XYZ file of C-alpha atoms in Angstrom:
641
model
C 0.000 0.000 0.000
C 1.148 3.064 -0.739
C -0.333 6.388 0.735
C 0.833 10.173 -0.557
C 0.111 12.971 1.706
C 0.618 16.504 0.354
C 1.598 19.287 2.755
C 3.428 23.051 2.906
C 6.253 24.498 4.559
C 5.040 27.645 6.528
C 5.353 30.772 3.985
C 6.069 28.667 1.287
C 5.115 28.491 -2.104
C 6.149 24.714 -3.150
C 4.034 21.980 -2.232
C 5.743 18.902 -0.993
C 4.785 14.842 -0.200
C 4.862 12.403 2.146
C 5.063 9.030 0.622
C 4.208 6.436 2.803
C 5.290 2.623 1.094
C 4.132 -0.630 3.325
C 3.206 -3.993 2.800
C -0.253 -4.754 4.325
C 0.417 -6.763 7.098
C 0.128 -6.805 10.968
C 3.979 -6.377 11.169
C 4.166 -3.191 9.158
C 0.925 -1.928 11.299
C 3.266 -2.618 14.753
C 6.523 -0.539 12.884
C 4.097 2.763 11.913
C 2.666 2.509 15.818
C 6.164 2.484 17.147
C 7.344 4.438 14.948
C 4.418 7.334 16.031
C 5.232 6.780 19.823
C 1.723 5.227 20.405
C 1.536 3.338 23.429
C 0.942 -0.556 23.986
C -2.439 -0.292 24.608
C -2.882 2.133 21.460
C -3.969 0.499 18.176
C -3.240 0.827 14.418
C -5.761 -0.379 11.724
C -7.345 -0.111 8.272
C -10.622 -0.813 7.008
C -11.137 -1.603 3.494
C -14.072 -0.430 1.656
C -15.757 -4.451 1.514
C -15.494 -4.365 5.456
C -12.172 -6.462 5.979
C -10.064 -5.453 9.203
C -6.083 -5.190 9.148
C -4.640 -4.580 12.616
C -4.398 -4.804 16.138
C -8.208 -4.505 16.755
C -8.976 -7.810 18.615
C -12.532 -8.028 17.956
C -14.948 -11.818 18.270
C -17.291 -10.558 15.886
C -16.132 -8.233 13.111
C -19.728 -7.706 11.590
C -20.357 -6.704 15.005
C -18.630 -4.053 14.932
C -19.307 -2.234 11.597
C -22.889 -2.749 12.434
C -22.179 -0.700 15.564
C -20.035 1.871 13.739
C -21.952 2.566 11.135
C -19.753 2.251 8.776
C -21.594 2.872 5.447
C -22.413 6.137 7.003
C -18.711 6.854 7.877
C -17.695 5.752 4.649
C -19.869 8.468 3.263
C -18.453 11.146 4.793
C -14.957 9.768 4.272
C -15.316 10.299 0.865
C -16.910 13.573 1.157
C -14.033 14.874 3.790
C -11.186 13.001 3.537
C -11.475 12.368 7.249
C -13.276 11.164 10.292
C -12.556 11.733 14.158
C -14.670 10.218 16.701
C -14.931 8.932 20.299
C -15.944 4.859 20.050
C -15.874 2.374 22.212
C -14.013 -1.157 20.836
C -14.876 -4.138 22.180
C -14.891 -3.592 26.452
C -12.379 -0.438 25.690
C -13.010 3.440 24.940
C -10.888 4.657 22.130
C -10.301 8.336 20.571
C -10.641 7.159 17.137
C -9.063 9.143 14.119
C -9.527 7.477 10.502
C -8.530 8.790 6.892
C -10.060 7.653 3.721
C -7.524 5.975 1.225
C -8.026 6.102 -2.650
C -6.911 4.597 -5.856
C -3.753 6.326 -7.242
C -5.261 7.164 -10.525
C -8.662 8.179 -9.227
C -10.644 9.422 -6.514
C -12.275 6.040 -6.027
C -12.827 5.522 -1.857
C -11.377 2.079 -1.228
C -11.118 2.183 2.555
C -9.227 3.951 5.655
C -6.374 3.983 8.036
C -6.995 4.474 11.538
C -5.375 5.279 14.659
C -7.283 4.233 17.911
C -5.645 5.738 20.745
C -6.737 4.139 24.808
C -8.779 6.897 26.606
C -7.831 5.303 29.972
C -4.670 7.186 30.572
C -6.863 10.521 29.606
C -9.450 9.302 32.557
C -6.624 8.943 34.778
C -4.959 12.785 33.796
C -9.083 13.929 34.171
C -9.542 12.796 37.750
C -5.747 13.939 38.810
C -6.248 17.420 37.544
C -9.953 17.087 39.255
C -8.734 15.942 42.145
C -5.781 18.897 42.377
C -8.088 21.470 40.974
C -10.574 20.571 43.949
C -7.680 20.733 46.870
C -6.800 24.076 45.169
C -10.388 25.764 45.403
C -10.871 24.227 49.111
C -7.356 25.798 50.351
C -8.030 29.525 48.402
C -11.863 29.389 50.167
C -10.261 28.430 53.656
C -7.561 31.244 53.492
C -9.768 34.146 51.942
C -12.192 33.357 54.675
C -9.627 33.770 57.242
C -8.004 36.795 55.550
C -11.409 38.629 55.307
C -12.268 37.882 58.931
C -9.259 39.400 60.010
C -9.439 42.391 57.851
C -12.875 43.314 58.303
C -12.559 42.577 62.121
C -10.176 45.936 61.860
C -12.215 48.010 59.772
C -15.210 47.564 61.695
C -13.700 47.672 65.375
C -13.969 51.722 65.376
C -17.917 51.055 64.368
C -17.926 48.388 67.531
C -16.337 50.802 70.043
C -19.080 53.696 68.502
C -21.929 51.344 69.178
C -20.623 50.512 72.812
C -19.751 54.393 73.274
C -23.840 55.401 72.250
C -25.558 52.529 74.169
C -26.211 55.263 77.027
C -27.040 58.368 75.063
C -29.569 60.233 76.883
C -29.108 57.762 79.820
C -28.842 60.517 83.072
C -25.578 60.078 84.830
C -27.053 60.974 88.392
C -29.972 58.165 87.762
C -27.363 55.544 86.909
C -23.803 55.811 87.391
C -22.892 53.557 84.337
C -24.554 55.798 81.870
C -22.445 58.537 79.789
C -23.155 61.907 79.995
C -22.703 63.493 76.103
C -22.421 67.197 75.265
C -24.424 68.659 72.904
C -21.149 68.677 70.189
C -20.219 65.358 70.597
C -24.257 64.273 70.029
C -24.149 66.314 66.894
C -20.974 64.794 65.781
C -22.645 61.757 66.498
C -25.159 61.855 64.182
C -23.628 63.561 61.172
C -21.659 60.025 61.346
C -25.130 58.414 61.540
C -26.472 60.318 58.560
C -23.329 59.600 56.489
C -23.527 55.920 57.026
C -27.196 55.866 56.240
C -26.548 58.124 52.631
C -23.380 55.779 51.646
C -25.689 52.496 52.358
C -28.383 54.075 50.201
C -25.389 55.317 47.700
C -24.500 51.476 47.620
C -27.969 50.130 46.731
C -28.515 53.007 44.035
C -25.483 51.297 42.510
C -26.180 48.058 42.885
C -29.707 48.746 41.234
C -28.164 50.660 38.166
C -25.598 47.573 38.075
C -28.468 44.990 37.708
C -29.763 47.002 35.022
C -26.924 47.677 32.999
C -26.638 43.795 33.082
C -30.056 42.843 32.142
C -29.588 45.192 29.349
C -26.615 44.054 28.298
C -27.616 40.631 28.452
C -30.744 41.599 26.210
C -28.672 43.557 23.656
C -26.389 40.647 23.474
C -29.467 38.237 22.819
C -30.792 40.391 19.807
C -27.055 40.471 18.247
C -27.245 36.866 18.653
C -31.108 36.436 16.753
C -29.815 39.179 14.163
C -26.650 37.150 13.613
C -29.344 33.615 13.151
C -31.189 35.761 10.863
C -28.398 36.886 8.826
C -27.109 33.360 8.443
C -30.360 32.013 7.212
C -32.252 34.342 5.114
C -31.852 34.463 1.742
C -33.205 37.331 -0.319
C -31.745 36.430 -3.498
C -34.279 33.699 -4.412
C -36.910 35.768 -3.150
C -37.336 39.127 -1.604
C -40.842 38.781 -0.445
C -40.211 35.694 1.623
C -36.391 36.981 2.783
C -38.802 40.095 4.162
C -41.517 37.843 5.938
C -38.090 35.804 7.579
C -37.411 39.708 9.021
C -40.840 39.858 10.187
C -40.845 36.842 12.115
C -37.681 37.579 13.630
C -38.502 41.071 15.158
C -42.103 39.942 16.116
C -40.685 36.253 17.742
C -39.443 36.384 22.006
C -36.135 34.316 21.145
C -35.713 36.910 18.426
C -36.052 40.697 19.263
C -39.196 40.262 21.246
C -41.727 43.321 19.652
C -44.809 43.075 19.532
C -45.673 43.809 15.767
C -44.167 44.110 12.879
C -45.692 45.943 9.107
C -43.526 45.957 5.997
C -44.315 48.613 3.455
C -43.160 48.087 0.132
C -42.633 50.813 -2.084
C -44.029 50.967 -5.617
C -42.073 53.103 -8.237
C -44.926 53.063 -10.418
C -47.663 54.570 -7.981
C -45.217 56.362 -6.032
C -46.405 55.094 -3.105
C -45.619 53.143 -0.288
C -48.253 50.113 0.285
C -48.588 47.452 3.223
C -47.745 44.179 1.839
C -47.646 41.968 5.111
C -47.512 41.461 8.803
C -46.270 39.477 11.429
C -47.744 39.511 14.890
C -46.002 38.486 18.207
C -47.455 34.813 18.659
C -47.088 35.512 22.358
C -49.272 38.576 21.916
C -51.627 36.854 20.215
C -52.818 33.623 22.103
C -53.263 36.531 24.803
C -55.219 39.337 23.436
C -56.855 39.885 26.395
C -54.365 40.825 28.752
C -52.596 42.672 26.615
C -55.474 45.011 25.715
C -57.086 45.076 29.246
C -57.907 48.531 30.344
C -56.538 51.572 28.557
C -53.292 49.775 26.579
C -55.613 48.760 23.653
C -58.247 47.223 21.463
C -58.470 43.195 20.475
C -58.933 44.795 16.543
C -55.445 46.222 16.900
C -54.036 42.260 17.428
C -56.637 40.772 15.518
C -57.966 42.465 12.827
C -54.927 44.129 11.268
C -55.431 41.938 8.134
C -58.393 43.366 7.194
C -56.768 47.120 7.315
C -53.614 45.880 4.847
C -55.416 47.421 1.889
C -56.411 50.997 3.538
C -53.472 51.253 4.308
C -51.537 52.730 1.489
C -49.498 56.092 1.752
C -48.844 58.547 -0.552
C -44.792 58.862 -1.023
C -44.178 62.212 -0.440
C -43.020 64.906 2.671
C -44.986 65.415 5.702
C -44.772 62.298 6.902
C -42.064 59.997 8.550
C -42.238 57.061 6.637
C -40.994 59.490 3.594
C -38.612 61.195 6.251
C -37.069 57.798 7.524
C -37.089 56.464 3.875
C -35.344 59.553 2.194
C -32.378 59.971 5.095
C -32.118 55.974 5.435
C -32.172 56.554 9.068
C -33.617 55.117 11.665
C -36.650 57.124 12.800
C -38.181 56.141 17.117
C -40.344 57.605 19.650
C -41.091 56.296 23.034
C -44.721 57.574 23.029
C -48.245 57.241 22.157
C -48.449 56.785 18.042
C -51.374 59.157 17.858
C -49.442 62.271 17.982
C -47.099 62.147 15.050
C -47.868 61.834 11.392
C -48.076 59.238 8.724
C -49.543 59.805 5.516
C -52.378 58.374 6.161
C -54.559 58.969 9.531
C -55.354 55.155 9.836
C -52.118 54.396 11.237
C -53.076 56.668 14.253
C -55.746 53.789 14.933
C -53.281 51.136 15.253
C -52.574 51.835 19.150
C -48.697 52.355 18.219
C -46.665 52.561 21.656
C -42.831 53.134 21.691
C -42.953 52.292 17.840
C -39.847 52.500 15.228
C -39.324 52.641 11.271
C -36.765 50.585 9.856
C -35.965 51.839 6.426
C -34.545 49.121 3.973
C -33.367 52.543 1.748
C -30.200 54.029 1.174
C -29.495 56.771 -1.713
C -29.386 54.505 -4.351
C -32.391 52.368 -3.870
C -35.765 52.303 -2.008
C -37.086 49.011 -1.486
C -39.741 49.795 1.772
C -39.633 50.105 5.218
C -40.485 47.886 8.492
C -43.158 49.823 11.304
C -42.364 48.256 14.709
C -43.662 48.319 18.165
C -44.170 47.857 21.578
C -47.873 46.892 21.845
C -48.950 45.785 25.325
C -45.601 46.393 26.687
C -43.743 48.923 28.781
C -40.232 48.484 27.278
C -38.522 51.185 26.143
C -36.365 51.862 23.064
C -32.398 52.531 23.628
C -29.715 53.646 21.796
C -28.216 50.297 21.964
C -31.191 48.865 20.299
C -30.996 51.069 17.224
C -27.805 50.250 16.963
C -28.344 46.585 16.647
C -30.899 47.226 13.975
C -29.056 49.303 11.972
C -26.795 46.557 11.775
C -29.565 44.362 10.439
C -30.504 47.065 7.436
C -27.110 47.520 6.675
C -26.760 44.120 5.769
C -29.918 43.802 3.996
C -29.443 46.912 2.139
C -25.961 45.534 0.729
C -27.176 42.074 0.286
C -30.022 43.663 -1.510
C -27.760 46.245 -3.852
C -25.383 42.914 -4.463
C -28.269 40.952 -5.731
C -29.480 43.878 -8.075
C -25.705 44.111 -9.140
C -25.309 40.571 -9.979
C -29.027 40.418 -12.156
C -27.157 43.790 -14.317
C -24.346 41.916 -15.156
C -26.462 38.861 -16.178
C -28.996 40.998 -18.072
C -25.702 42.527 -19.824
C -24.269 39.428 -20.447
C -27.510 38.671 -21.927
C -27.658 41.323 -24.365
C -24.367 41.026 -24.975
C -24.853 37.428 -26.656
C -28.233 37.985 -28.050
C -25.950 41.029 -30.176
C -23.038 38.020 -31.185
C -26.011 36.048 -32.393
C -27.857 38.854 -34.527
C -24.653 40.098 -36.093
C -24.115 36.485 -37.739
C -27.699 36.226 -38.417
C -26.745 40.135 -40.382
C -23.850 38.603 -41.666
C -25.318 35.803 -43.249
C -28.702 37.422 -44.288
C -26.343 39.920 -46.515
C -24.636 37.292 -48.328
C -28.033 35.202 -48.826
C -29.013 39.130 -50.273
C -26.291 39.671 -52.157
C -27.117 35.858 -53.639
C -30.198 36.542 -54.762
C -29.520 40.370 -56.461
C -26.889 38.471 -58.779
C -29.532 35.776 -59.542
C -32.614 38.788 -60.270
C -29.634 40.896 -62.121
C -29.202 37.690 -64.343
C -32.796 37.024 -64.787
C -32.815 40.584 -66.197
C -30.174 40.657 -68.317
C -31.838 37.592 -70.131
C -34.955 39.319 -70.353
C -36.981 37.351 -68.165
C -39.514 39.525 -66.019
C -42.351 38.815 -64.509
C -44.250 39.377 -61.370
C -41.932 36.892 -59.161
C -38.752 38.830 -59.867
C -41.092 42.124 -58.238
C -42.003 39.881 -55.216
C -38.105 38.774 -54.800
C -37.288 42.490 -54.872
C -39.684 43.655 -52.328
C -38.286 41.193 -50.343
C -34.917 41.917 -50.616
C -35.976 45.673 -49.587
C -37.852 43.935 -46.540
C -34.831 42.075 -45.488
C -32.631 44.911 -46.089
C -34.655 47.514 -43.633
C -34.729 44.923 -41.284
C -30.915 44.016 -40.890
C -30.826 48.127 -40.453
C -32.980 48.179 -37.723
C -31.844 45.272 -36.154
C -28.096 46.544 -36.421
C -29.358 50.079 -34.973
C -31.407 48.614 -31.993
C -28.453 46.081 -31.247
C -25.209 48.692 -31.446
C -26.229 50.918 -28.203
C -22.290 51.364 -27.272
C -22.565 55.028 -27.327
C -25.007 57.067 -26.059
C -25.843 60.745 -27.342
C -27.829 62.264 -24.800
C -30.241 65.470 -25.794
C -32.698 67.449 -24.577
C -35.777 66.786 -26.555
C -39.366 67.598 -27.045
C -41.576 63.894 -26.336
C -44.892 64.997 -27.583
C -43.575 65.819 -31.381
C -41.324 62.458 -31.073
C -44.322 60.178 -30.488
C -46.363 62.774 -32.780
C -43.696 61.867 -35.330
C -43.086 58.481 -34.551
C -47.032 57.551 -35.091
C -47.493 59.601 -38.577
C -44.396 57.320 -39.916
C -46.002 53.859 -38.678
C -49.688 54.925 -39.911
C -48.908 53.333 -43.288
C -48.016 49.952 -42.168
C -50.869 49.997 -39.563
C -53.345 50.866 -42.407
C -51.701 47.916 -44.183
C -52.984 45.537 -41.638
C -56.398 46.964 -41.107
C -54.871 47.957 -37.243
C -56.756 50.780 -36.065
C -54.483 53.321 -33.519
C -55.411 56.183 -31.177
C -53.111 58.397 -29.484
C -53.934 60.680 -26.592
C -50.906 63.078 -25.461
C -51.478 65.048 -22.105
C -48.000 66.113 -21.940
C -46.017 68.620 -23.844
C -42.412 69.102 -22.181
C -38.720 67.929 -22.744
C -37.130 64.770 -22.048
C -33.303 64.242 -21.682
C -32.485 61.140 -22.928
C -31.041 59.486 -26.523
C -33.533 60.543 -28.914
C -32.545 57.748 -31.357
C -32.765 55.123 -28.931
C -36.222 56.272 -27.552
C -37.372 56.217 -31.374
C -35.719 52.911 -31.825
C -37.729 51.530 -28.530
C -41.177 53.072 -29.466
C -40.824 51.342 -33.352
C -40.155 47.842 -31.399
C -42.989 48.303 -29.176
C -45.486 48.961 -32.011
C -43.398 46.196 -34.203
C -44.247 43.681 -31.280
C -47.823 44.955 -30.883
C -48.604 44.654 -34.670
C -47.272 40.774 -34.608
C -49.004 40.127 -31.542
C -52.601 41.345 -33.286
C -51.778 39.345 -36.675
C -51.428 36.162 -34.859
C -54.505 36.876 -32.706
C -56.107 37.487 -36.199
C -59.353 39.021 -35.007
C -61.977 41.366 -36.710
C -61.447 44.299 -34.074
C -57.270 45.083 -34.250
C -56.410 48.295 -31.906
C -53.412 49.739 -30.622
C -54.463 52.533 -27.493
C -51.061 54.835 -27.091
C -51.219 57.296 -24.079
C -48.906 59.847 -22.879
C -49.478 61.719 -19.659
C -47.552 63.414 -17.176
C -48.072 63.527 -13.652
C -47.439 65.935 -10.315
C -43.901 64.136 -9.730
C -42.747 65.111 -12.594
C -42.708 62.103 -14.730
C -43.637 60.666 -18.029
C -45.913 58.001 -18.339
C -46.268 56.182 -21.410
C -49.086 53.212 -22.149
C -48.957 51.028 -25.107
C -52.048 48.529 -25.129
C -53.046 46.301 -27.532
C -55.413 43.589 -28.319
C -53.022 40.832 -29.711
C -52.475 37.440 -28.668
C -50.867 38.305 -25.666
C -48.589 36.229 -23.220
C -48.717 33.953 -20.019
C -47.354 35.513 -17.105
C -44.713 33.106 -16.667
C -44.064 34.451 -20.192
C -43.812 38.189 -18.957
C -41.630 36.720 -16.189
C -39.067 35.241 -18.077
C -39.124 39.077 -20.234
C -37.478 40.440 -16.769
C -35.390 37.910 -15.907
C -31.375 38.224 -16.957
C -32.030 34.735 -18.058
C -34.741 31.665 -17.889
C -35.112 28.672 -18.841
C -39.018 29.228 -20.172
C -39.658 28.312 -23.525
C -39.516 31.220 -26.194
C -42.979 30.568 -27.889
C -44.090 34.670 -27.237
C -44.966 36.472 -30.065
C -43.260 39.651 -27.724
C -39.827 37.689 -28.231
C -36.078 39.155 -27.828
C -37.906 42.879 -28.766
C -38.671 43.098 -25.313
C -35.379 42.864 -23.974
C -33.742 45.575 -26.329
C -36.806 47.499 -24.837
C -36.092 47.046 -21.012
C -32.220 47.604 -21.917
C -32.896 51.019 -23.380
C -35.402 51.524 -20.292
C -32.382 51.045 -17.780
C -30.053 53.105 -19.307
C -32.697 55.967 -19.054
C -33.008 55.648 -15.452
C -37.098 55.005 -16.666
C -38.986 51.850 -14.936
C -41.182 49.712 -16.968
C -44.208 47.156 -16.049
C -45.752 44.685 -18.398
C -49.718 43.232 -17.810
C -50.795 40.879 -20.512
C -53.703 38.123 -20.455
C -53.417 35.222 -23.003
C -55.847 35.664 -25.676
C -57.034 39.724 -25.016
C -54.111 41.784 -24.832
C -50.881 43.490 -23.051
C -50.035 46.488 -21.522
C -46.572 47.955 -21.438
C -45.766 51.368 -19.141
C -42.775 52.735 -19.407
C -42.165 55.912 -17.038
C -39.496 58.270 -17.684
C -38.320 61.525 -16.083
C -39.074 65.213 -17.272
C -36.209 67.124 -17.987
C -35.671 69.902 -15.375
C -32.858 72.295 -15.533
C -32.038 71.859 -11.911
C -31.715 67.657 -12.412
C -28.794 67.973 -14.881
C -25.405 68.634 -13.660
């Protein structure tokens, strides 16, 4: 057998080997042991992957003992680790057993192990020494601090003693009894300043011990929620799935082994409405298998606990100052009162009918995104936020925030990476529609030159013209390396854009209306924005011939609103798409199968989108329709720098 061990020299840079070359025998199993320094009672084996045993292991019944040891088990994670350490007990002995798993020279085939077994009886007999010395220790240090603190506080309290002897006989009249002292009125006073100064450094002593007890409890607590935010941390993932990463959060900060509030409200916000909106809730289940004691008397109302479901969708609020949702959300700060909820404001007055007490907003917001923000409280409860406490959760949104931003990061780069092949693709499929072009104008130019024309040759032209316009659009909507940024008017681009596609529409019997409420700039690539709107319609029109009904429309709609914003709506009633269909559109990549009439169009779209800094939504329904809006900002002078 032959075993090969790699290892490094400390700061080195070469790897070297041990190569270990031995028969497989008992006697070369007794040389390795001796030559380790094991002791007699100390064993040396190896275990082959069929269950045979080499080595000192005296055992009656071998099957025995790999039923015991589980071996198969062992084996597995052998293979998986390349080692196993364990504490077994052999036969009538205990044994701190070490194995590592052996493989084929040429392969990574597990064929078995070599193990060391080394006697825990001489480690029982160290234990109970150092027990036994350890104890003698402990008894001798209690005896003499005892006896050193008698002594010492004999002396410091032998003045007190002779005090207490010296005022047994105040007031006691010395004619009356001759054993009574007779005090002046000086040494009374003196008396009793001592008295009062004893009594204010006692009280001085249990003030401190007080604030002591309480620095420790909270200390204990702030170390318990570093240790739940640490569990959450570990577990939650938000990659796979934001909305159930946030409802993780929520049970976390509503749970009593977590951070112990009472309830917890995320509020997501929506780019598209502007507006922040409750999308769920977590309750503390503490709180609510008692309802009733926590809302006895004045601290509440059993609809606060139980009915806050029911108030999810009322509970929307306008994203904009005044309130401190918007103020938390906008500084990515940490907003908390310890006080009634009632008295500040939200955005909407329904949240003052929610019985907040000692509340805080969490923002998950930063100045580079806004995802929502978390409302929690002390319901029921007389705790009090600290400073410590914020602390610990702005450790928790600092992590989210960056695991968030990471994820966001990693779905550009895929979505690039994305584009970035779809454009290799397209520029072969350009390359090789030219030549198939350039084919077919030789054979026409022939055909001519013989004198042959007819109607076919007209049809193979028009085609060529077809195929030409679209390798030019394709090659324009694909090569988006530069970008030419302009101030430009919207209305007379759509305007514009609409008059050129009227002919093709009236081609195909597709009737169009356009409604414009909006007649300022934009700042963007004009040619890119043109090259986006002719893909939309391009999409649209396919999407209606395929449906192949009577009634073919295309609604276009261009408003601005109070935030200053575009909003564009392109609807039509084509054949529309499934929405794992329109999920797969978003996604940097998917595995769904491309059967949508929408296609690859839609991702030049969303690309040109992004680089805008616009935000786009897509609603469709198989068989009626889809909706794409596309928001962009107005151009401001004060916005460009």
């Amino acid at each position: 057998m032959r075993i090969v061990q790699p290892y490094r020299l400390y700061k080195s840079t070469e790897r070297n080997y041990i190569v270990l070359t031995f028969p497989l025998n008992n006697y070369s199993l007794s040389e390795i042991k001796e030559y380790a320094y094991l002791t007699k009672d100390d064993k040396v084996f190896i275990l082959s992957k069929g269950g045979y045993l080499y080595g000192e292991l005296s055992l009656d019944k071998v099957d025995d003992f790999f039923e015991n040891f589980k071996f198969n088990k062992v084996g597995r994670e052998l293979s998986d680790n390349k080692y196993y350490f364990s504490e077994k007990k052999i036969g009538d002995n205990y044994y701190y057993l070490g194995m590592l798993a052996l493989k084929n020279n040429n392969s990574d085939d597990y064929v078995g192990d070599i193990g060391v077994a080394i006697s825990k009886n001489d480690f029982v007999v160290i234990k109970y020494m150092l027990a036994t010395i350890i104890l003698v220790v402990g008894i001798l240090a209690v005896i003499i601090s005892t006896t050193l603190c008698a002594r010492i506080f004999a002396k410091l309290l032998k003045p007190l003693n002779v005090l207490a002897d010296k005022t047994e006989k105040i007031g006691v009249n010395n004619e009356e009894d001759e054993r009574g002292i007779d005090f002046q009125e000086e040494n009374i006073f003196e008396i009793r300043s001592i008295s009062n100064s004893l009594k204010f450094m006692a009280e001085r002593i249990e003030e401190n011990e007080r604030l002591l007890k309480q620095n420790n409890n909270k200390l204990n607590t702030n170390l318990n929620r570093l240790v739940a935010v640490e569990r959450l941390l570990m577990g939650i993932d938000l990659v796979g799935s934001l909305p159930e990463g946030v409802n993780e959060v929520l049970r976390a900060l509503t749970s009593e082994v977590g951070l112990g509030y009472s309830r917890a409200i995320y509020l997501e916000y929506d780019e598209e409405k502007d507006e922040l909106s409750v999308k769920n809730y977590a309750i503390n289940p503490n709180i609510l298998a008692n309802t009733e004691k926590y809302t006895e008397g004045i601290n509440g109302f059993t609809f606060q606990i139980s009915n806050i479901g029911e108030m999810i969708p009322l509970l929307n609020i306008k994203y904009e100052p005044g309130g401190i949702f918007w103020e938390s959300m906008e500084a990515g700060k940490i907003i908390y009162h310890n006080d009634k909820g009632f008295k500040y404001t939200y955005g909407n007055k329904l949240f003052k009918t929610l019985g907040l007490k000692n509340f805080m907003i969490l923002p998950i917001a930063d100045e580079d995104i806004k995802i929502g923000c978390i409302l929690v409280d002390y319901f029921g409860k007389d705790n009090l936020i600290s400073e410590e406490e914020v602390e610990v959760n702005n450790l928790l949104l600092m992590n989210l925030v960056i695991r968030i931003k990471n994820a966001m990061t990693e779905e550009s780069k895929l979505m690039k990476e994305r584009y970035l092949t779809m454009s290799k693709v397209s520029n072969k499929f350009i390359k090789n529609n030219k030549k198939l072009i350039s084919y077919i104008e030789t054979f026409i130019e022939n055909l001519t030159n013989n004198r042959y024309n007819n109607k076919d040759i007209d049809k193979l032209k028009r085609y060529l013209r077809d195929e030409k316009k679209k390798n030019i659009v394709i090659k324009d909507s694909l090569d988006n390396n530069k970008n030419n940024f302009e101030v430009f008017n919207f209305e007379k681009l759509i305007e514009k854009i609409v008059k050129n596609s009227q002919k093709i529409l009236k081609k195909y019997g597709i009737n169009t209306s356009l409604f414009i409420d909006f007649s300022g700039n934009m700042y963007g690539d004009k040619k890119k924005i043109y090259q986006m709107f002719i893909q939309i319609l391009r999409n649209s029109i396919n999407a209606i011939l395929t449906r192949n009904k009577l009634d073919k429309k295309i609604n276009i709609v261009v408003v601005g609103d109070k935030n200053h914003r575009i909003i564009l709506e392109i609807i039509d009633n084509g054949v529309g798409m499934t929405q794992e269909e329109v999920k797969a559109v978003m996604r940097p990549y998917s595995d769904a199968r491309g059967d949508s009439i929408m296609g690859t169009g839609l991702i030049t779209i969303y690309k040109i989108v992004k680089e805008h800094n616009g935000l786009m939504t897509i609603s469709s329904e198989l068989d009626v329709g889809t909706k794409i809006r596309i928001i962009f900002n107005e151009y401001r002078e004060e916005t460009i720098q």
